[in-house]
């Protein structure tokens, strides 16, 4: 008696690139807690679809990506301290991309893009960073105040030197006899009188040498 034929059914895989965000909490080289979210754009290798289905199943991404991402991030982050994670973020990203691409390739998964989208630290380290920033700002403010005081001091010295030089020049100009000083005082007094007359409404200026009607002799 012949056996019934095995019924075959199609298995459909989506080979388009799809995004996935994977959060991982791990520790830095200096034992600081680091929370990272990695964004991955992945797709299966079309030529290996039968092997993927046989070894991993249709949910291959759920079985593989979280575990290898956690593994790679823990290994890479452990090479840097918390401060270096901030200042050398591009270096960290490059190491993660290289290591994760190699691990995913072993499972016939292609990674088109890998990026760090979220990076935070523990409360103690965050507080320490904030305090350091505050201290730096205070130091900058203190340095600015010192520089401003120095500039004001220099300006006062220059102004005093200028006034002293001007006084010496005036003293030489008026001469030792004092006649020049008398003339200078006359000029200053004339300027003061002219200013007061200019501000009075009842003063009329006439050209020099001309007589007014009031000054004419009466018939």
mmCIF file of C-alpha atoms in Angstrom:
data_model
loop_
_atom_site.group_PDB
_atom_site.id
_atom_site.type_symbol
_atom_site.label_atom_id
_atom_site.label_comp_id
_atom_site.label_asym_id
_atom_site.label_seq_id
_atom_site.Cartn_x
_atom_site.Cartn_y
_atom_site.Cartn_z
ATOM 1 C CA UNK A 1 0.000 0.000 0.000
ATOM 2 C CA UNK A 2 1.523 3.334 -1.032
ATOM 3 C CA UNK A 3 2.113 6.124 1.504
ATOM 4 C CA UNK A 4 0.164 9.376 1.030
ATOM 5 C CA UNK A 5 2.196 12.175 -0.526
ATOM 6 C CA UNK A 6 3.645 14.731 1.906
ATOM 7 C CA UNK A 7 1.757 17.968 1.675
ATOM 8 C CA UNK A 8 4.029 20.967 1.120
ATOM 9 C CA UNK A 9 3.228 24.514 2.128
ATOM 10 C CA UNK A 10 5.084 27.740 1.331
ATOM 11 C CA UNK A 11 6.967 29.653 4.023
ATOM 12 C CA UNK A 12 6.954 33.377 3.359
ATOM 13 C CA UNK A 13 9.875 35.523 4.545
ATOM 14 C CA UNK A 14 9.975 39.286 4.378
ATOM 15 C CA UNK A 15 13.396 40.092 2.915
ATOM 16 C CA UNK A 16 12.946 43.858 3.087
ATOM 17 C CA UNK A 17 15.049 45.819 5.592
ATOM 18 C CA UNK A 18 13.188 46.409 8.851
ATOM 19 C CA UNK A 19 14.066 48.577 11.869
ATOM 20 C CA UNK A 20 14.323 47.385 15.439
ATOM 21 C CA UNK A 21 15.227 49.202 18.672
ATOM 22 C CA UNK A 22 17.025 47.132 21.289
ATOM 23 C CA UNK A 23 17.647 48.588 24.784
ATOM 24 C CA UNK A 24 20.557 47.237 26.811
ATOM 25 C CA UNK A 25 21.758 48.065 30.329
ATOM 26 C CA UNK A 26 25.399 47.279 31.010
ATOM 27 C CA UNK A 27 28.482 48.491 32.880
ATOM 28 C CA UNK A 28 31.401 50.675 31.798
ATOM 29 C CA UNK A 29 35.093 50.113 32.468
ATOM 30 C CA UNK A 30 34.855 52.235 35.641
ATOM 31 C CA UNK A 31 31.766 50.289 36.784
ATOM 32 C CA UNK A 32 29.216 52.984 35.909
ATOM 33 C CA UNK A 33 25.746 51.867 34.852
ATOM 34 C CA UNK A 34 25.138 52.632 31.170
ATOM 35 C CA UNK A 35 21.768 52.402 29.413
ATOM 36 C CA UNK A 36 21.990 52.183 25.620
ATOM 37 C CA UNK A 37 19.365 51.874 22.914
ATOM 38 C CA UNK A 38 20.616 50.497 19.627
ATOM 39 C CA UNK A 39 18.662 51.012 16.413
ATOM 40 C CA UNK A 40 19.227 48.255 13.851
ATOM 41 C CA UNK A 41 18.079 48.058 10.241
ATOM 42 C CA UNK A 42 18.204 44.344 9.367
ATOM 43 C CA UNK A 43 17.114 41.797 6.766
ATOM 44 C CA UNK A 44 17.703 38.098 6.145
ATOM 45 C CA UNK A 45 20.231 36.929 3.568
ATOM 46 C CA UNK A 46 18.023 35.740 0.647
ATOM 47 C CA UNK A 47 20.319 32.893 -0.368
ATOM 48 C CA UNK A 48 20.238 31.416 3.165
ATOM 49 C CA UNK A 49 16.491 31.484 3.780
ATOM 50 C CA UNK A 50 16.150 27.649 3.898
ATOM 51 C CA UNK A 51 18.919 27.414 6.506
ATOM 52 C CA UNK A 52 17.432 30.285 8.507
ATOM 53 C CA UNK A 53 14.056 28.591 8.616
ATOM 54 C CA UNK A 54 15.513 25.200 9.465
ATOM 55 C CA UNK A 55 17.829 26.404 12.226
ATOM 56 C CA UNK A 56 15.994 29.386 13.654
ATOM 57 C CA UNK A 57 12.453 29.478 12.343
ATOM 58 C CA UNK A 58 10.313 32.250 10.987
ATOM 59 C CA UNK A 59 10.956 34.392 14.098
ATOM 60 C CA UNK A 60 14.716 34.319 13.597
ATOM 61 C CA UNK A 61 15.054 38.018 14.486
ATOM 62 C CA UNK A 62 13.488 37.536 17.927
ATOM 63 C CA UNK A 63 15.765 34.591 18.622
ATOM 64 C CA UNK A 64 19.000 36.206 17.492
ATOM 65 C CA UNK A 65 19.079 40.018 17.525
ATOM 66 C CA UNK A 66 18.427 40.779 21.241
ATOM 67 C CA UNK A 67 20.958 38.217 22.429
ATOM 68 C CA UNK A 68 23.821 39.135 20.079
ATOM 69 C CA UNK A 69 23.187 42.867 20.579
ATOM 70 C CA UNK A 70 23.426 42.494 24.356
ATOM 71 C CA UNK A 71 26.545 40.376 23.987
ATOM 72 C CA UNK A 72 28.312 42.864 21.720
ATOM 73 C CA UNK A 73 27.346 45.970 23.690
ATOM 74 C CA UNK A 74 28.516 44.482 26.983
ATOM 75 C CA UNK A 75 31.870 43.574 25.427
ATOM 76 C CA UNK A 76 32.403 46.972 23.763
ATOM 77 C CA UNK A 77 31.188 49.199 26.605
ATOM 78 C CA UNK A 78 33.455 47.374 29.059
ATOM 79 C CA UNK A 79 36.450 48.765 27.119
ATOM 80 C CA UNK A 80 35.577 52.407 27.920
ATOM 81 C CA UNK A 81 34.951 54.386 31.083
ATOM 82 C CA UNK A 82 31.865 56.565 31.378
ATOM 83 C CA UNK A 83 33.598 59.790 30.339
ATOM 84 C CA UNK A 84 35.080 58.125 27.249
ATOM 85 C CA UNK A 85 31.626 56.885 26.285
ATOM 86 C CA UNK A 86 30.698 60.548 25.860
ATOM 87 C CA UNK A 87 33.880 61.980 24.366
ATOM 88 C CA UNK A 88 34.569 58.979 22.096
ATOM 89 C CA UNK A 89 31.039 58.118 21.080
ATOM 90 C CA UNK A 90 31.945 57.713 17.400
ATOM 91 C CA UNK A 91 34.679 55.239 18.295
ATOM 92 C CA UNK A 92 32.226 53.245 20.415
ATOM 93 C CA UNK A 93 29.669 53.252 17.592
ATOM 94 C CA UNK A 94 32.260 52.021 15.091
ATOM 95 C CA UNK A 95 33.311 49.125 17.328
ATOM 96 C CA UNK A 96 29.676 48.156 17.919
ATOM 97 C CA UNK A 97 28.851 48.224 14.190
ATOM 98 C CA UNK A 98 31.858 46.116 13.272
ATOM 99 C CA UNK A 99 31.389 43.501 15.995
ATOM 100 C CA UNK A 100 27.615 43.228 15.637
ATOM 101 C CA UNK A 101 27.750 42.927 11.838
ATOM 102 C CA UNK A 102 30.172 40.007 12.158
ATOM 103 C CA UNK A 103 27.997 38.255 14.767
ATOM 104 C CA UNK A 104 24.818 38.739 12.727
ATOM 105 C CA UNK A 105 26.502 37.427 9.584
ATOM 106 C CA UNK A 106 27.082 34.103 11.341
ATOM 107 C CA UNK A 107 23.278 33.745 11.490
ATOM 108 C CA UNK A 108 22.771 34.890 7.868
ATOM 109 C CA UNK A 109 21.387 38.263 8.951
ATOM 110 C CA UNK A 110 22.455 41.423 7.146
ATOM 111 C CA UNK A 111 22.630 44.718 9.062
ATOM 112 C CA UNK A 112 22.227 47.736 6.793
ATOM 113 C CA UNK A 113 22.470 50.325 9.572
ATOM 114 C CA UNK A 114 23.460 50.362 13.245
ATOM 115 C CA UNK A 115 23.290 53.500 15.410
ATOM 116 C CA UNK A 116 23.304 54.482 19.071
ATOM 117 C CA UNK A 117 20.121 56.481 19.613
ATOM 118 C CA UNK A 118 20.064 56.660 23.410
ATOM 119 C CA UNK A 119 22.878 56.838 25.959
ATOM 120 C CA UNK A 120 22.367 57.584 29.658
ATOM 121 C CA UNK A 121 24.241 56.912 32.878
ATOM 122 C CA UNK A 122 23.464 56.205 36.490
ATOM 123 C CA UNK A 123 22.284 58.907 38.906
ATOM 124 C CA UNK A 124 25.638 59.274 40.690
ATOM 125 C CA UNK A 125 27.639 59.767 37.500
ATOM 126 C CA UNK A 126 25.064 62.179 36.054
ATOM 127 C CA UNK A 127 25.196 64.247 39.260
ATOM 128 C CA UNK A 128 29.005 64.255 39.188
ATOM 129 C CA UNK A 129 28.983 65.488 35.576
ATOM 130 C CA UNK A 130 26.508 68.253 36.429
ATOM 131 C CA UNK A 131 28.621 69.371 39.403
ATOM 132 C CA UNK A 132 31.720 69.422 37.226
ATOM 133 C CA UNK A 133 29.934 71.600 34.678
ATOM 134 C CA UNK A 134 28.810 73.981 37.426
ATOM 135 C CA UNK A 135 32.373 74.206 38.767
ATOM 136 C CA UNK A 136 33.706 74.955 35.281
ATOM 137 C CA UNK A 137 31.117 77.698 34.786
ATOM 138 C CA UNK A 138 32.009 79.264 38.146
ATOM 139 C CA UNK A 139 35.708 79.134 37.277
ATOM 140 C CA UNK A 140 35.012 80.834 33.936
ATOM 141 C CA UNK A 141 32.957 83.518 35.675
ATOM 142 C CA UNK A 142 35.717 84.153 38.248
ATOM 143 C CA UNK A 143 38.311 84.431 35.494
ATOM 144 C CA UNK A 144 36.105 86.893 33.611
ATOM 145 C CA UNK A 145 35.722 89.079 36.709
ATOM 146 C CA UNK A 146 39.484 89.078 37.298
ATOM 147 C CA UNK A 147 40.159 90.015 33.672
ATOM 148 C CA UNK A 148 37.550 92.797 33.800
ATOM 149 C CA UNK A 149 39.064 94.245 36.980
ATOM 150 C CA UNK A 150 42.516 94.142 35.387
ATOM 151 C CA UNK A 151 41.227 95.942 32.291
ATOM 152 C CA UNK A 152 39.532 98.604 34.420
ATOM 153 C CA UNK A 153 42.734 99.073 36.408
ATOM 154 C CA UNK A 154 44.779 99.466 33.213
ATOM 155 C CA UNK A 155 42.229 101.928 31.824
ATOM 156 C CA UNK A 156 42.426 104.016 35.010
ATOM 157 C CA UNK A 157 46.224 104.069 34.812
ATOM 158 C CA UNK A 158 46.163 105.143 31.173
ATOM 159 C CA UNK A 159 43.586 107.845 31.904
ATOM 160 C CA UNK A 160 45.630 109.181 34.827
ATOM 161 C CA UNK A 161 48.777 109.227 32.706
ATOM 162 C CA UNK A 162 46.892 111.099 29.966
ATOM 163 C CA UNK A 163 45.558 113.704 32.396
ATOM 164 C CA UNK A 164 49.022 114.178 33.883
ATOM 165 C CA UNK A 165 50.524 114.644 30.434
ATOM 166 C CA UNK A 166 47.794 117.110 29.499
ATOM 167 C CA UNK A 167 48.420 119.111 32.678
ATOM 168 C CA UNK A 168 52.121 119.262 31.892
ATOM 169 C CA UNK A 169 51.420 120.470 28.358
ATOM 170 C CA UNK A 170 49.070 123.214 29.637
ATOM 171 C CA UNK A 171 51.640 124.271 32.217
ATOM 172 C CA UNK A 172 54.319 124.605 29.553
ATOM 173 C CA UNK A 173 51.927 126.472 27.233
ATOM 174 C CA UNK A 174 50.976 129.198 29.675
ATOM 175 C CA UNK A 175 54.594 129.809 30.630
ATOM 176 C CA UNK A 176 56.278 130.370 33.906
ATOM 177 C CA UNK A 177 55.421 134.122 34.135
ATOM 178 C CA UNK A 178 51.734 133.510 34.726
ATOM 179 C CA UNK A 179 50.544 135.759 31.880
ATOM 180 C CA UNK A 180 49.412 132.728 29.937
ATOM 181 C CA UNK A 181 47.362 131.551 32.930
ATOM 182 C CA UNK A 182 45.615 134.926 33.147
ATOM 183 C CA UNK A 183 44.706 134.769 29.457
ATOM 184 C CA UNK A 184 43.423 131.203 29.907
ATOM 185 C CA UNK A 185 41.172 132.258 32.785
ATOM 186 C CA UNK A 186 39.825 135.194 30.673
ATOM 187 C CA UNK A 187 38.928 132.807 27.861
ATOM 188 C CA UNK A 188 37.178 130.418 30.270
ATOM 189 C CA UNK A 189 35.186 133.299 31.833
ATOM 190 C CA UNK A 190 34.157 134.604 28.405
ATOM 191 C CA UNK A 191 32.958 131.163 27.394
ATOM 192 C CA UNK A 192 30.890 130.902 30.589
ATOM 193 C CA UNK A 193 29.266 134.342 30.024
ATOM 194 C CA UNK A 194 28.493 133.522 26.406
ATOM 195 C CA UNK A 195 26.838 130.279 27.452
ATOM 196 C CA UNK A 196 24.639 132.042 30.017
ATOM 197 C CA UNK A 197 23.586 134.744 27.526
ATOM 198 C CA UNK A 198 22.766 132.134 24.889
ATOM 199 C CA UNK A 199 20.317 130.519 27.285
ATOM 200 C CA UNK A 200 18.499 133.829 28.017
ATOM 201 C CA UNK A 201 15.425 134.735 25.907
ATOM 202 C CA UNK A 202 15.753 138.521 26.443
ATOM 203 C CA UNK A 203 19.155 138.959 24.838
ATOM 204 C CA UNK A 204 19.542 140.137 21.238
ATOM 205 C CA UNK A 205 22.899 139.947 19.473
ATOM 206 C CA UNK A 206 23.881 142.793 17.097
ATOM 207 C CA UNK A 207 26.861 142.985 14.804
ATOM 208 C CA UNK A 208 29.866 144.784 16.290
ATOM 209 C CA UNK A 209 30.137 148.509 15.504
ATOM 210 C CA UNK A 210 26.429 149.102 14.752
ATOM 211 C CA UNK A 211 24.130 151.347 16.830
ATOM 212 C CA UNK A 212 20.667 150.525 17.915
ATOM 213 C CA UNK A 213 17.741 152.882 17.680
ATOM 214 C CA UNK A 214 17.973 153.399 21.410
ATOM 215 C CA UNK A 215 21.476 154.757 21.021
ATOM 216 C CA UNK A 216 20.605 157.363 18.343
ATOM 217 C CA UNK A 217 20.615 161.043 19.476
ATOM 218 C CA UNK A 218 17.150 162.523 19.848
ATOM 219 C CA UNK A 219 16.018 165.393 17.570
#
